[in-house]
Coordinates of C-alpha atoms in Angstrom, one line a residue:
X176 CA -83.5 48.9 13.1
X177 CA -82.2 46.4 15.5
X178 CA -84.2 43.6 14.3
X179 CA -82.9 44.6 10.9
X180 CA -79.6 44.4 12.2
X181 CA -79.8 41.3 13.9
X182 CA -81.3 40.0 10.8
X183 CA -78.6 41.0 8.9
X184 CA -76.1 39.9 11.4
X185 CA -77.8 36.0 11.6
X186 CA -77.4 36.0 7.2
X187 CA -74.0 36.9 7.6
X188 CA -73.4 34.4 10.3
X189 CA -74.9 31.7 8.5
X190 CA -73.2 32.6 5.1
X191 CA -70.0 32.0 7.0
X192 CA -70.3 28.5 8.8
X193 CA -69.7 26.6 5.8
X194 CA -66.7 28.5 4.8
X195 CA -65.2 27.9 8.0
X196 CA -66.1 24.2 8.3
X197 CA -64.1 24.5 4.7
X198 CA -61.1 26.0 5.9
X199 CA -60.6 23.5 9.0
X200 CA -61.2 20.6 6.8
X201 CA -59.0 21.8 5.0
X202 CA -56.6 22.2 7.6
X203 CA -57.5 18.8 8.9
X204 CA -56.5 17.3 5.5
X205 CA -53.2 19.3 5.6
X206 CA -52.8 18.4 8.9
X207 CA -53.5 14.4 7.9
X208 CA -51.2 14.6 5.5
X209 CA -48.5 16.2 7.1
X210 CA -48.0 13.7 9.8
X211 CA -48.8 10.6 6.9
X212 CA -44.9 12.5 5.3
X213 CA -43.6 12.6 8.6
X214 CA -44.2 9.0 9.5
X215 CA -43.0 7.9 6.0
X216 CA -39.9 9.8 6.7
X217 CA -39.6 7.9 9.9
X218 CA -40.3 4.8 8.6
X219 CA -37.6 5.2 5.1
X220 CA -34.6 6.5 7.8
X221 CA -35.2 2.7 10.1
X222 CA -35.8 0.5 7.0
X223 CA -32.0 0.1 7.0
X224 CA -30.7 -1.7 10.3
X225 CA -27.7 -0.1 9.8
X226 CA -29.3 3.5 10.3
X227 CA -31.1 2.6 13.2
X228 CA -30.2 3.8 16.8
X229 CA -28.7 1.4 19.0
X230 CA -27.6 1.3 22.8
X231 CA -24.2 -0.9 21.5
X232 CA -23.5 0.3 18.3
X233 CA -22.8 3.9 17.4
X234 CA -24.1 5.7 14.6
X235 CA -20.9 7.1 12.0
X236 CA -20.8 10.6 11.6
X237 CA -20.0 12.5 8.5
X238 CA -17.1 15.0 9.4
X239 CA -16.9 16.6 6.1
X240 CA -14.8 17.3 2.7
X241 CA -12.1 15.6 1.8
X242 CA -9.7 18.2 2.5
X243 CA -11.5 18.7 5.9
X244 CA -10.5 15.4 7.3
X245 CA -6.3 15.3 5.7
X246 CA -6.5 18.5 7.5
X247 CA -7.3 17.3 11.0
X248 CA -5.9 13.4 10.5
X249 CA -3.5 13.9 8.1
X250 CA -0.3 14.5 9.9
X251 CA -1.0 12.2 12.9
X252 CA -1.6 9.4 10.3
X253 CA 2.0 10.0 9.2
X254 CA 3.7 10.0 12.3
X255 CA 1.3 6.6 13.5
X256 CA 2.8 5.0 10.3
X257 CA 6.2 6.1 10.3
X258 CA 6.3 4.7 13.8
X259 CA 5.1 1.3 13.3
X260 CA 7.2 1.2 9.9
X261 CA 9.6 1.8 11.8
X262 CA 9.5 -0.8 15.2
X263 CA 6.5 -3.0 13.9
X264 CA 7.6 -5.8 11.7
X265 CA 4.3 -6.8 9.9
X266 CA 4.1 -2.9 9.2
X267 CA 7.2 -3.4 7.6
X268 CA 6.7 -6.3 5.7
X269 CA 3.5 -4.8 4.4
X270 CA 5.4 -1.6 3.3
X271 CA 8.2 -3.8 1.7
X272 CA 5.9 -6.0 0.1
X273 CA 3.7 -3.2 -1.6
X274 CA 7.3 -1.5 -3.0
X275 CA 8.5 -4.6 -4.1
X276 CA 5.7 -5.6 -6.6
X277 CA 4.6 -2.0 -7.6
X278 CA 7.7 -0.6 -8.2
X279 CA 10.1 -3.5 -7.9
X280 CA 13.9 -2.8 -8.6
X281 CA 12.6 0.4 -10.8
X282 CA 10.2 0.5 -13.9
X283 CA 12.4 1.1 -16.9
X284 CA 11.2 2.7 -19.7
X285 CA 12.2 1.0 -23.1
X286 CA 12.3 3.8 -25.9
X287 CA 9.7 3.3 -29.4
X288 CA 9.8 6.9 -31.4
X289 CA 7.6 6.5 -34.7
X290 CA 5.7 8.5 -36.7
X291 CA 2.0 7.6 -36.5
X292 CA 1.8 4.1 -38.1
X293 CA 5.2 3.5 -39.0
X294 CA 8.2 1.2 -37.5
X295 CA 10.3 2.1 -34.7
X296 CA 13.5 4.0 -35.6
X297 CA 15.9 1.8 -34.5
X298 CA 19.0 4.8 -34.2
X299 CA 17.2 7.3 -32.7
X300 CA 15.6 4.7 -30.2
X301 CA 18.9 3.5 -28.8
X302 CA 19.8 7.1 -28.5
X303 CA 17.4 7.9 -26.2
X304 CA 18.1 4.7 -24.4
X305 CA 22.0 5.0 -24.2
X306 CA 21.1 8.6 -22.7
X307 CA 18.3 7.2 -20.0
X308 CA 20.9 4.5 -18.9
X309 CA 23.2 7.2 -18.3
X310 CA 20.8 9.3 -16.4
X311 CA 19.8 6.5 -14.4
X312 CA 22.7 6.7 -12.1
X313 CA 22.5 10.1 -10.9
X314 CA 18.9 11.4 -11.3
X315 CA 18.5 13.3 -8.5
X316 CA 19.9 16.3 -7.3
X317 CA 22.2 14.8 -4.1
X318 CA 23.5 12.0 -6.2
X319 CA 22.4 9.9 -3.4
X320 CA 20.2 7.7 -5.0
X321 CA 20.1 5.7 -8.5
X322 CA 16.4 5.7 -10.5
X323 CA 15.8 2.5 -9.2
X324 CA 15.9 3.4 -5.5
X325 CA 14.5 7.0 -6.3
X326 CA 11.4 5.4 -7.1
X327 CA 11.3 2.5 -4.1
X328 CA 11.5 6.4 -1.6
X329 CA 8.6 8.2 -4.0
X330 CA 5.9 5.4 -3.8
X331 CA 6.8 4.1 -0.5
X332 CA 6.7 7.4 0.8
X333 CA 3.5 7.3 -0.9
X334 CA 2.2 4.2 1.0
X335 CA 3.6 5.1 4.6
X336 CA 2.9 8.9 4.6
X337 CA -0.3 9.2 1.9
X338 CA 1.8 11.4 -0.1
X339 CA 5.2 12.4 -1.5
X340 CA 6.2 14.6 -4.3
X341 CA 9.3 15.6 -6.9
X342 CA 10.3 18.8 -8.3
X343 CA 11.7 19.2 -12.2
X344 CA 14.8 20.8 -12.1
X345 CA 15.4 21.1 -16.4
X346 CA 18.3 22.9 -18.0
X347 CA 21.0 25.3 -15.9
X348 CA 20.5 25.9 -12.5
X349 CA 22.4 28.2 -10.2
X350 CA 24.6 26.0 -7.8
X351 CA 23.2 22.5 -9.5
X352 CA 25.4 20.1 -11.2
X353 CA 23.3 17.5 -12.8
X354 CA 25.6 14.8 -12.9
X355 CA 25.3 13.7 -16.1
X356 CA 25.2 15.6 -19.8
X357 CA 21.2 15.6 -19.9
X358 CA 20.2 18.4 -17.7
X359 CA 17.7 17.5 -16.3
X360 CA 17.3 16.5 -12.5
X361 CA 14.3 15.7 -10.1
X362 CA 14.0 16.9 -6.1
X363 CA 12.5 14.3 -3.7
X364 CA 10.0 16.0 -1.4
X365 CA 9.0 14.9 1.7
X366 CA 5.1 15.3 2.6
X367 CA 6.4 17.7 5.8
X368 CA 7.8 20.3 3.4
X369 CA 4.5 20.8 1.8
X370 CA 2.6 22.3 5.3
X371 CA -0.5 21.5 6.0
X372 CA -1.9 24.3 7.9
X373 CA -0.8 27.1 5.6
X374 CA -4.5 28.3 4.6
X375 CA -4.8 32.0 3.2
X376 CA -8.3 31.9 2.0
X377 CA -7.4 35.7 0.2
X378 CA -5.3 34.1 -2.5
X379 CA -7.2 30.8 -2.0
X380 CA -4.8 28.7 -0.5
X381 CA -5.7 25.6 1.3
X382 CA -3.5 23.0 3.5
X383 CA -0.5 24.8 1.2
X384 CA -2.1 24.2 -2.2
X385 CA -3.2 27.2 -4.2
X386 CA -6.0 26.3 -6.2
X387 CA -7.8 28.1 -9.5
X388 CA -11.5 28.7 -9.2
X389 CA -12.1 24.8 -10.3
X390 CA -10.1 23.5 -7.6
X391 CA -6.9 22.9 -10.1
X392 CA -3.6 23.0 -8.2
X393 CA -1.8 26.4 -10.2
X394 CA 1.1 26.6 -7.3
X395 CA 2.2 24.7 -3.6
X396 CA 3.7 26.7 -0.9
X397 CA 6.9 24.7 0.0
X398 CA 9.3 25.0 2.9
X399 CA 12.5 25.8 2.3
X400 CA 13.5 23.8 5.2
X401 CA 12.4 20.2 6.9
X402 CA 10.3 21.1 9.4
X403 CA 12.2 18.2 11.4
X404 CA 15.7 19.9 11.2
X405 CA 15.4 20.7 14.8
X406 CA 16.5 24.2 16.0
X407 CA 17.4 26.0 12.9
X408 CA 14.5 25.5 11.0
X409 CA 12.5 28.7 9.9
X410 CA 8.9 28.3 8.9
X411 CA 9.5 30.1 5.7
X412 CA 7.9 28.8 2.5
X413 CA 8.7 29.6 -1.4
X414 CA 6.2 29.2 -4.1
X415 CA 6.6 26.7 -6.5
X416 CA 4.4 26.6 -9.8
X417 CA 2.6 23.6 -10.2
X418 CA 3.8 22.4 -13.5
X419 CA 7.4 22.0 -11.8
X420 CA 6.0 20.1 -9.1
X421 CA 4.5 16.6 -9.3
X422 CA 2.7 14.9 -6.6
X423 CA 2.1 11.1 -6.1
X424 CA -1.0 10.9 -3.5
X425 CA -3.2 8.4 -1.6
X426 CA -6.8 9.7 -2.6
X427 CA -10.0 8.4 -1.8
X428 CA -12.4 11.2 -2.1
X429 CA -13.2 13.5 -5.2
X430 CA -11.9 17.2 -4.9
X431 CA -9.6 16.1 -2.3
X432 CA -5.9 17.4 -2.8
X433 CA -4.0 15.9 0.2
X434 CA -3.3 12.2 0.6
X435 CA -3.7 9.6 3.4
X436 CA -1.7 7.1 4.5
X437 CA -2.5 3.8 3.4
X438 CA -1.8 2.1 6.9
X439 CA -4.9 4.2 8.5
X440 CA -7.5 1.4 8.2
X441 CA -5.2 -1.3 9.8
X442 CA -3.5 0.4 12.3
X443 CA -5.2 -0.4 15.6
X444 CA -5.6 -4.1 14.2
X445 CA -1.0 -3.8 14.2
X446 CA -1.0 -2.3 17.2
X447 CA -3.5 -5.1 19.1
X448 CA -1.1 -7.9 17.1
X449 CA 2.0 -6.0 18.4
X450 CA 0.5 -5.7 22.1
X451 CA -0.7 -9.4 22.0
X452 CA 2.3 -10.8 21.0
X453 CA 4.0 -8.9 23.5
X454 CA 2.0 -10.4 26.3
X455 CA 2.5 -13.6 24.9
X456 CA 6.4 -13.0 24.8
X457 CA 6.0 -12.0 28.6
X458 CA 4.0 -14.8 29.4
X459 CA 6.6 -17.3 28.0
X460 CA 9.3 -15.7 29.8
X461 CA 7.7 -15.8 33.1
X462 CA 6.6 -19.7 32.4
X463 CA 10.3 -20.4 31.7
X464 CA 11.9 -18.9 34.6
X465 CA 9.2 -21.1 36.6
X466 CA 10.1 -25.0 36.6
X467 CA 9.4 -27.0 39.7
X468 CA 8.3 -27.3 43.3
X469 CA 8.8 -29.5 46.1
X470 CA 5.4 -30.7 47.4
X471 CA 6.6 -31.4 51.5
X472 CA 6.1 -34.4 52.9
X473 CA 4.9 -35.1 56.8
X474 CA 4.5 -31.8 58.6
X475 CA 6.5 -33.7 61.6
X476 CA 9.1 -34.5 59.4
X477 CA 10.2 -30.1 59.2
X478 CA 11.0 -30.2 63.6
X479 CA 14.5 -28.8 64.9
X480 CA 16.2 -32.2 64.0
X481 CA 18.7 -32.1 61.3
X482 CA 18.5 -33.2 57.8
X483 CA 19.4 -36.9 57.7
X484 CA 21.3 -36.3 54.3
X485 CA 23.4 -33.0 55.3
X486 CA 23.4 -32.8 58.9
X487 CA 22.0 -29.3 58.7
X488 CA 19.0 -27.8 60.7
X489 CA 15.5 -27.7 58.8
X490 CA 15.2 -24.5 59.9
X491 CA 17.9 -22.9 58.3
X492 CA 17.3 -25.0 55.1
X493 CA 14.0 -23.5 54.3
X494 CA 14.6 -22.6 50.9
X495 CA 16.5 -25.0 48.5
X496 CA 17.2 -25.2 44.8
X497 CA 17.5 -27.3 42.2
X498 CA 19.8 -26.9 39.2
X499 CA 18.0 -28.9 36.2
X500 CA 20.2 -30.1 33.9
X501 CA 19.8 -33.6 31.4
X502 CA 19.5 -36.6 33.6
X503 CA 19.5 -35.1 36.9
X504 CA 18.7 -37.3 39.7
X505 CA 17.0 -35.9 42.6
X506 CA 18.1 -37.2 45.6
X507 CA 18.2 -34.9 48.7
X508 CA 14.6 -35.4 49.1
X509 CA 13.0 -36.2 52.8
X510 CA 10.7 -38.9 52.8
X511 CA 7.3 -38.0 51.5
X512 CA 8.5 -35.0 49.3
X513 CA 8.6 -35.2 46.0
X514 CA 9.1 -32.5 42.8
X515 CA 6.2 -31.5 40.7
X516 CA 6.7 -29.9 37.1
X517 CA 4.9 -26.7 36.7
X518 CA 3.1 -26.7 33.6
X519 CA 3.1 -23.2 32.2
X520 CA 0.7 -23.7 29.4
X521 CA 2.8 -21.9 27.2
X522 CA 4.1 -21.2 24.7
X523 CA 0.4 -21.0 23.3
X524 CA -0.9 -22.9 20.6
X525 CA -3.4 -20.6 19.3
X526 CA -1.0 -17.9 18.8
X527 CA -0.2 -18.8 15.3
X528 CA -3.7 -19.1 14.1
X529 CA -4.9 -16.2 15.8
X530 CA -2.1 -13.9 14.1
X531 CA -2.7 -15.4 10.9
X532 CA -6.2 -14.6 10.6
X533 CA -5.5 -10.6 11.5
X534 CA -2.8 -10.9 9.1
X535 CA -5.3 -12.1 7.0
X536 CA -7.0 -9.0 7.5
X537 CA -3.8 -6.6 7.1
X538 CA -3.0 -7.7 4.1
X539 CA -6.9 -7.4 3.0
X540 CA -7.0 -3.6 4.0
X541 CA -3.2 -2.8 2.4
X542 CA -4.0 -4.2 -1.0
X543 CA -1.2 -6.6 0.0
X544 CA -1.1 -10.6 -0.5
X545 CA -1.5 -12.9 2.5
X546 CA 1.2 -14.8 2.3
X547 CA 3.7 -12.4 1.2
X548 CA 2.7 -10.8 4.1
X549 CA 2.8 -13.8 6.9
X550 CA 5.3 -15.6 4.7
X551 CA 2.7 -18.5 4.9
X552 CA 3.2 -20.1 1.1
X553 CA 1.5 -23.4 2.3
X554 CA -1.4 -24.8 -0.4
X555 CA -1.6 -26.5 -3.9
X556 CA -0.9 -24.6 -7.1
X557 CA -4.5 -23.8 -7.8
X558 CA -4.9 -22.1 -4.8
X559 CA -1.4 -20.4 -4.9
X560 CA -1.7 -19.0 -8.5
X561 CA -5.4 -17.9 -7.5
X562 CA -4.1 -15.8 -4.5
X563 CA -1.7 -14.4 -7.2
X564 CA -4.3 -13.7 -9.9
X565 CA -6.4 -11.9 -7.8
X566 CA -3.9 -9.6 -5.8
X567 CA -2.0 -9.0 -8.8
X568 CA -4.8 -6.6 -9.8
X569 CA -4.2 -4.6 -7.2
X570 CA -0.5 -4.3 -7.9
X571 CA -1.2 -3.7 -11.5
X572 CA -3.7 -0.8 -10.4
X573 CA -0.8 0.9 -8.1
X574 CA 1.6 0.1 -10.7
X575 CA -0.4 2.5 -13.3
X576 CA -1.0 4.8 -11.0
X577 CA 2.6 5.3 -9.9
X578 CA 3.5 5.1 -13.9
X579 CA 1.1 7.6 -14.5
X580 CA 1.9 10.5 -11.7
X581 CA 5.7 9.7 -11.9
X582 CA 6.8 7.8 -14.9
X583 CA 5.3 9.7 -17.8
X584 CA 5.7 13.3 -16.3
X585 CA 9.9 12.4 -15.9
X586 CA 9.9 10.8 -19.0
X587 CA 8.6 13.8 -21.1
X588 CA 10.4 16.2 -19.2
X589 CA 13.4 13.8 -20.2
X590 CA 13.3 14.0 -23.8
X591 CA 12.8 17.7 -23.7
X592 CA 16.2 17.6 -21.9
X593 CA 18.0 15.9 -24.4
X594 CA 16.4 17.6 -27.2
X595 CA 17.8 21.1 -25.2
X596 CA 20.7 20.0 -25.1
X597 CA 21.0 18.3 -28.7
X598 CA 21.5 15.0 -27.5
X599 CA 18.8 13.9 -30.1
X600 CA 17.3 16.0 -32.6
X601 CA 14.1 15.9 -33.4
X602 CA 13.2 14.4 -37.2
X603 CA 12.1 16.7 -39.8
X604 CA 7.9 15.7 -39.8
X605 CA 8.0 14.8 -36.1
X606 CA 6.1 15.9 -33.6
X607 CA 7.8 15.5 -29.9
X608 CA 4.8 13.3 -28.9
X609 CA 5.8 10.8 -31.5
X610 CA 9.5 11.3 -30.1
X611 CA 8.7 10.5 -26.4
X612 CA 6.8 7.1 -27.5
X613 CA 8.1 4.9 -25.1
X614 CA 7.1 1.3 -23.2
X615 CA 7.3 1.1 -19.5
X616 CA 8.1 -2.1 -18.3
X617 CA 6.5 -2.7 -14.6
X618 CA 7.2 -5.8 -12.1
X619 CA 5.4 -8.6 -13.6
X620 CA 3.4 -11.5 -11.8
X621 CA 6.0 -14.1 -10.7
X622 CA 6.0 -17.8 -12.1
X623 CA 4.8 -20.1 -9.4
X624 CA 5.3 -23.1 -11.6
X625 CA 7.7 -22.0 -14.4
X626 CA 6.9 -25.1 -16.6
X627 CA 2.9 -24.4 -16.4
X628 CA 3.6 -20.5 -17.1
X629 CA 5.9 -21.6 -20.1
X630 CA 3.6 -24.0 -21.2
X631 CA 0.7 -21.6 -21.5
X632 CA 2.7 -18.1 -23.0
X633 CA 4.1 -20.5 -25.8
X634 CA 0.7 -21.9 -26.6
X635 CA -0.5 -18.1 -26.7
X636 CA 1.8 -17.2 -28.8
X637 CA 1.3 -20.3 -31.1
X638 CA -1.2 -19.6 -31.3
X639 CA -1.0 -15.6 -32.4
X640 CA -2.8 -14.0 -29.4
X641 CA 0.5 -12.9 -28.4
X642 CA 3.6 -11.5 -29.8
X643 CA 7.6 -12.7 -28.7
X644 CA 7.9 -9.3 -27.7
X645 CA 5.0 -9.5 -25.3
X646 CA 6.2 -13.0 -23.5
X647 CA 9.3 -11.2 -23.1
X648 CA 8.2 -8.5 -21.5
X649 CA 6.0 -10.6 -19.4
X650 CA 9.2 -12.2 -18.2
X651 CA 10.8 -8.8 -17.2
X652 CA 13.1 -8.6 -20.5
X653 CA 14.1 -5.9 -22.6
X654 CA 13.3 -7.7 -26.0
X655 CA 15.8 -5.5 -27.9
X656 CA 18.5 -7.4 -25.5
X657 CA 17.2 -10.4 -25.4
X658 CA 17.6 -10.4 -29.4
X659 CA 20.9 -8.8 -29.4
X660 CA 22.2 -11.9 -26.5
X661 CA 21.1 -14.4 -29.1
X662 CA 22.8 -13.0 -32.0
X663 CA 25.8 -12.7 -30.0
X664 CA 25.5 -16.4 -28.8
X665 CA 24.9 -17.6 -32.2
X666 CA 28.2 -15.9 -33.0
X667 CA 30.0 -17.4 -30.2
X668 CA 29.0 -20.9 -31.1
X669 CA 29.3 -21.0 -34.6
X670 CA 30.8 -24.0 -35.4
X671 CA 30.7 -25.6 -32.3
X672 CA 28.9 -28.6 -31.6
X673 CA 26.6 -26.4 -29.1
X674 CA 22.8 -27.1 -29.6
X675 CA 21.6 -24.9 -31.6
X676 CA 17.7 -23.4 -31.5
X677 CA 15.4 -26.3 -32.7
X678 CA 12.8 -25.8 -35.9
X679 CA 9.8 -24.0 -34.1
X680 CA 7.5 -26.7 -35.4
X681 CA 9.0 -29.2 -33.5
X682 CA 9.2 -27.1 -30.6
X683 CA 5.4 -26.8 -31.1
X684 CA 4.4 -30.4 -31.2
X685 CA 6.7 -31.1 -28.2
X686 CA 5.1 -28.6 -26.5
X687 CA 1.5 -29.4 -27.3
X688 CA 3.0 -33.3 -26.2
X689 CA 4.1 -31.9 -22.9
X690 CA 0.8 -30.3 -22.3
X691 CA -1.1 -33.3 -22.5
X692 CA 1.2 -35.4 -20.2
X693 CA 0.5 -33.0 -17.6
X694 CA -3.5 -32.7 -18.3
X695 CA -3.2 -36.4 -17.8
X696 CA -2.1 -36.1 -14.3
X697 CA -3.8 -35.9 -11.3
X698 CA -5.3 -32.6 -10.2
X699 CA -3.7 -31.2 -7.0

């Protein structure tokens, strides 16, 4: 029985062994390739240089949404950039140079109702635009501010802050007086009034932003005072709907609600220019309130006799000054003295070019031109109108934006104003769409050579690639005035000897004549 079991016991065994040496080679294989992933892993997260570890450089860090990183930069962004707007004169410039060409003096909006493929009515367009000029003057509710100027707070509010917002105020309100017979006003906001650490995540309501299940904005929590009133302030807030409210936003990241102030990338760079040219100011100071010194003469010379020249001890003429003024002549010298000018090495050379190249890089981080910025305008034509060309897309991309988020929304909400209060009525057929067709006229790229410019719209429009109404409107003209001035001229000088307007065929060949002369000159 115990050989049988033993026997049994060895069959057993040896029906096992290769099983097992299957399930560790197996293992080994797993193991192999196991450890062939890892080391690929390894290999793919160093194939970059920037992911790899250094000693000198540290690695960037993700620190989460969007929203996540307003909410813990957000309001000391605002106050950095308020603060050098307001004592750092690049930051200034920048700032005044971004309103300037994006918003300019104020985008007007030139009225064009029509039905769908039909002409402009004329009568109902000058309506509407009689009614907007009106408007313009008091379009806010403290009757502080025209359009124009209304729009230079909004987007450079925008710029400085990352954010700023309006409220529509349409038809009667209790205690408002609109100014003007369309009623219809707008609020300026402030990005303080909108706070950013009201969170309720019950009614899902993030940095003061209440949000629908898709992240839509459907209301914003507003205070009913500046938190920067000072003692009286109450942190109370009111609940505004969203269609009432419009904001105009720096955003960079999808799904993000809250802006950012354009200044964040370039502020350390203002701050270094601001603390270097400080220390250069210092530095020239001191150099100028240093100017000479006496190198003495023989040390025998300084005994207890008196000064040859005065009479008076050595001694007690140990320290003496010199009053420089235009041709002085030193002449109370001893023998063997004589003055040496300090030279102070300043005011430093390399200052200029220094600053100019982190302008350079200001302006490059601000979406901002170089030499509006350092007021540097030095360089040939071709290199002038190429700086132009290629910032002007960023000032045309800001200018949509700004026309989109603030231009559009007032304008609609305008012409339901004036149809509310029957300042216009509405055309039997029309839809209010066709009603609120309008143009929006934006700052346009400046002539650095008006000739050149001139030279080449003509040809354009000679050509047919461009309509009169386009060039004017490239010039910043409202091409319904601009025919209504001529007509008026030609009235004035009617029979006069005044030129008149020459046969447009002649203009052309004179034009094209022009054209070449200048081709035939040297290149700059």
């Amino acid at each position: 029985m115990a050989g049988l079991t033993a026997t049994v016991a060895r069959e057993r065994l040896q029906a096992l062994i290769p099983t097992d040496h299957a399930v560790i080679a197996a293992e080994a294989r797993h193991d192999q390739t196991r450890r062939e992933l890892d080391s690929a892993r390894r290999v793919q997260a160093v194939v970059h240089e920037a992911t790899r570890p250094s000693r000198s450089r540290k690695m960037a860090l993700d620190h989460g949404s969007g929203d996540r990183i307003v909410g813990l930069d957000a309001k000391q962004l605002r106050d950095s950039a308020r603060a050098l707007c307001r004592d750092h004169d690049v930051a200034r410039t920048v700032l005044s140079v971004l309103v300037q060409n994006v918003v300019g003096s104020g985008i007007d909006v030139i009225p064009a109702p029509r039905r769908r493929g039909g002409k402009v009515d004329r009568g109902l367009a000058q309506d509407l635009r009689d009614a907007w000029d009106l408007w313009w003057d008091r379009p806010e509710v403290t009757w502080q501010h025209d359009f124009g100027k209304s729009q230079q707070l909004l987007f450079g509010g925008c710029a400085r802050d990352g954010e700023s917002f309006f409220q529509d105020l349409t038809g009667r309100i209790p205690y408002l007086d609109h100014g003007t017979e369309v009623p219809f006003s707008i609020e300026m906001l402030e990005a303080d009034l909108i706070p950013l650490d009201f969170n309720d995540e019950a009614r899902n309501i993030r940095q003061g932003v209440e949000r629908n299940a898709w992240g839509r904005p459907v209301a914003w929590h507003v205070y009913k005072q500046h938190p920067g009133d000072g003692l009286y302030w109450k942190a109370e807030t009111k609940r505004v709907p969203a269609e009432f409210i419009c904001q105009l936003a720096n955003i960079d990241r999808i799904h993000q609600v809250r802006g950012l102030s354009m200044f964040a990338p370039v502020m350390n760079r203002l701050r270094d220019i601001q603390d270097y040219e400080d220390s250069e100011r210092i530095a020239a100071k001191v150099a100028a309130s240093l100017c000479a010194q006496i190198i003495k003469g023989d040390a025998s010379g300084y005994g207890s006799s008196k000064d040859p020249v005065t009479g008076q001890a050595l001694e007690a003429a140990a320290y003496r000054a010199l009053t420089m003024v235009p041709g002085m002549i030193g002449d109370d010298l001893l023998p063997g003295e004589q003055i040496e000018i300090l030279d102070s090495k300043r005011p430093n050379p390399n200052v200029a070019v220094y600053i100019n190249d982190q302008l350079r890089r200001v302006a490059g981080g601000t979406s901002t031109s170089h030499s509006s910025v350092s007021k540097n305008y030095d360089g040939t034509y071709s290199a002038q109108r190429q700086e132009l060309v290629e910032q002007w897309g960023a000032y045309a991309m800001l200018g949509e934006f700004f026309t989109a988020r603030t231009m559009r929304p007032i304008w609609t909400r305008f012409v339901q104003a004036c149809l509310l209060a029957r300042i216009v009525r509405l055309p039997r057929g029309w839809t209010q769409r066709e009603l609120m067709a309008a143009i929006f006229v934006r700052p346009q790229m400046p002539w650095i050579d008006p000739l050149k410019e001139a030279l080449a719209r003509g040809e354009m429009e000679d050509r047919g690639w461009q309509a009169p109404q386009q060039n004017i409107l490239l010039s910043g003209n409202d091409p319904e005035e601009v025919l209504r001035l001529r007509e008026d001229w030609r009235d004035q000088t009617a029979g006069q000897s005044t030129p008149q307007d020459t046969n447009p065929d002649d203009t052309r060949a004179s034009r094209r004549s022009l054209a070449r002369a200048l081709a035939l000159k040297e290149p700059e």
